[in-house]
Amino acid sequence: MQDNTFWWRGGVIYQIYPRSFMDANGDGIGDLAGITDKLDYVASLGVDGIWLSPFFTSPMLDFGYDVSDYRDVDPMFGTLDDFKALLEKAHSLGLKVMIDQVISHTSDQHPWFQESRADRTNPKADWYVWADPKPDGTPPNNWLSIFGGAAWTFDSRRRQYYLHNFLTSQPDLNFHHPEVRQAQLDNMRFWLELGVDGFRLDTVNFYFHDAELRDNPPVPAGEAKTLGAPDANPYTWQRHVYDLSRPENLDFLKQLRALMDEFPGTTTVGEIGDDNPLARMAEYTAGGDKLHMAYTFDLLNAPRSAAYLREVLERFQRLAGDAWPCWALSNHDVVRSATRWGADEDPVAYPKVALAMLFSLRGSVCLYQGEELGLMEAEVPFERIQDPYGKVLWPEFKGRDGCRTPMPWENAEHGGFTAAGVEPWLPVETRQLPLAVAAQQDAPASVLSATRRLLALRSAHPALVEGDLQLVDVGEELLGFVRETGDERILCVFNLTGEARETRLPIPVSEALDGHGFTHERDGEILRLPPYQAAWFVL
Ligand code: NOJ
């Protein structure tokens, strides 16, 4: 049997946001049974596995990123048996299953927090981050919540503040407490024993806080804000020195890795939001004793330009060593890349070349549901906004609902996501209906067909899956690099612009790879790429 232990290295992971993928029980909200029904489609893309955003018991104030029972399924999504059925079907199709673990904070409805907040002496009194007010009654320090306001909320029972990096209903666990670390590792073990293949680790660099609760310094005047959050958010005005990425985390990640190593073939991908995200990604994934992979917001919030991409890749290459990135252009937290990068441009050609670039990078890849269709960001009217983050920073930042609207399966009422006559939890974007799966399925020129061809190209070439990456000079406007492993070397060149570009090939090439649907012209050393085209050459 083929050794599949390292399936994740260079693997492509399809992210499913359960609320919005497929509604099997007709209540307007997606569910596990709906996902199971659509796994054949997911497998047909040619991805290696799926990452399921949270489906655990939750009051859903942050749509599942506020967990009140780590070991059960929220009735909205189904039952534990539904999850087991999903897992079995995925495995029978050769798909790995990764689930989200939101262990940095819980819901305030979690029994641990209910106990902890009762008084200052209960057995879980120190499981969360409690601190006395300053003498004038104000919060213990200047830390801010990403979702608005102070990171501290006062609790009258204890007459203390508790820490929350996100909503007030998402209290932060105190990872300095060994019982907390153990309890979360035990929760993870539960899912590993059930057969999951890995975890996406929410806010993996937020687990520890500075035990002395020192104030964060402001971003110095004239210096760039570096955190991957909307500019309108005052959270970006501080340097996050003390509230995240604390050194103690490294030891915990080693403990976590030891657990994963008991289950060969399992993996982790951590989410990193940090002032130096690429350095943190390198630190957390190097050495083979902490995380397997991590992703940052460098491409998720990126402006579009070959120069920017080159700069990110160069910076990461310098730091990387044996670190292993996971790249993503879209997910459930950011504006869809087709809009962010390709707004007002060719809505079919642009997403294809963006995906071609993504699937050619060194590292693993997360592909967000609907990205394979080239979906644009949905416009959600203010009165339908669900995301609490969107309500706080409106109108400068409209929140994350625009990338979370239901998946269009057919060009029909509600995109075939839910039963006719049922109102989905977020409106289906009508501009997405002509891009529905059924409309693209058999069209060779569609983004969906291109996605399948590109994933087939990637998996047919070990250099594209696991090779090193070396940037090459193909001029300012184009992006070019060589991927290399064993005796396979492939030059990849991308024209992400809407104009034809010409360059002199920096190295001699032999034949061009084909079967991907892109076009180019070559005249000796001169390569001409029409708008939004890519080319791959064997060296
Ligand atoms: C990151 C998740 O991706 C986001 O959706 C969530 O709101 C925060 N972490 C808090 O858990």
PDB file of C-alpha atoms and ligand atoms in Angstrom, residues 62 65 105 147 166 170 200 202-203 271 332-333 400 404, ligand 1:
ATOM      1  CA  ASP A  62     -19.764  33.724  16.087  1.00  0.00           C
ATOM      2  CA  TYR A  65     -16.373  29.682  16.536  1.00  0.00           C
ATOM      3  CA  HIS A 105     -11.521  30.485  23.686  1.00  0.00           C
ATOM      4  CA  PHE A 147     -14.390  42.509  17.115  1.00  0.00           C
ATOM      5  CA  PHE A 166     -13.061  38.283  20.075  1.00  0.00           C
ATOM      6  CA  GLN A 170     -15.930  34.197  23.636  1.00  0.00           C
ATOM      7  CA  ARG A 200      -7.407  23.392  11.390  1.00  0.00           C
ATOM      8  CA  ASP A 202      -8.215  28.531  15.032  1.00  0.00           C
ATOM      9  CA  THR A 203      -6.068  31.506  16.131  1.00  0.00           C
ATOM     10  CA  GLU A 271      -4.302  30.068  11.460  1.00  0.00           C
ATOM     11  CA  HIS A 332     -14.791  32.436   5.376  1.00  0.00           C
ATOM     12  CA  ASP A 333     -13.149  35.547   6.888  1.00  0.00           C
ATOM     13  CA  ARG A 400     -17.758  38.513   6.529  1.00  0.00           C
ATOM     14  CA  ARG A 404     -20.458  33.147   3.512  1.00  0.00           C
TER      15      ARG A 404
HETATM   16  C1  NOJ B   1     -10.787  32.929  13.270  1.00  0.00           C
HETATM   17  C2  NOJ B   1     -11.956  32.369  12.530  1.00  0.00           C
HETATM   18  O1  NOJ B   1     -11.567  32.028  11.235  1.00  0.00           O
HETATM   19  C3  NOJ B   1     -13.035  33.417  12.577  1.00  0.00           C
HETATM   20  O2  NOJ B   1     -14.109  33.098  11.731  1.00  0.00           O
HETATM   21  C4  NOJ B   1     -13.474  33.559  14.008  1.00  0.00           C
HETATM   22  O3  NOJ B   1     -14.429  34.591  14.103  1.00  0.00           O
HETATM   23  C5  NOJ B   1     -12.293  33.887  14.918  1.00  0.00           C
HETATM   24  N1  NOJ B   1     -11.141  33.082  14.636  1.00  0.00           N
HETATM   25  C6  NOJ B   1     -12.648  33.673  16.360  1.00  0.00           C
HETATM   26  O4  NOJ B   1     -12.705  32.303  16.641  1.00  0.00           O
END
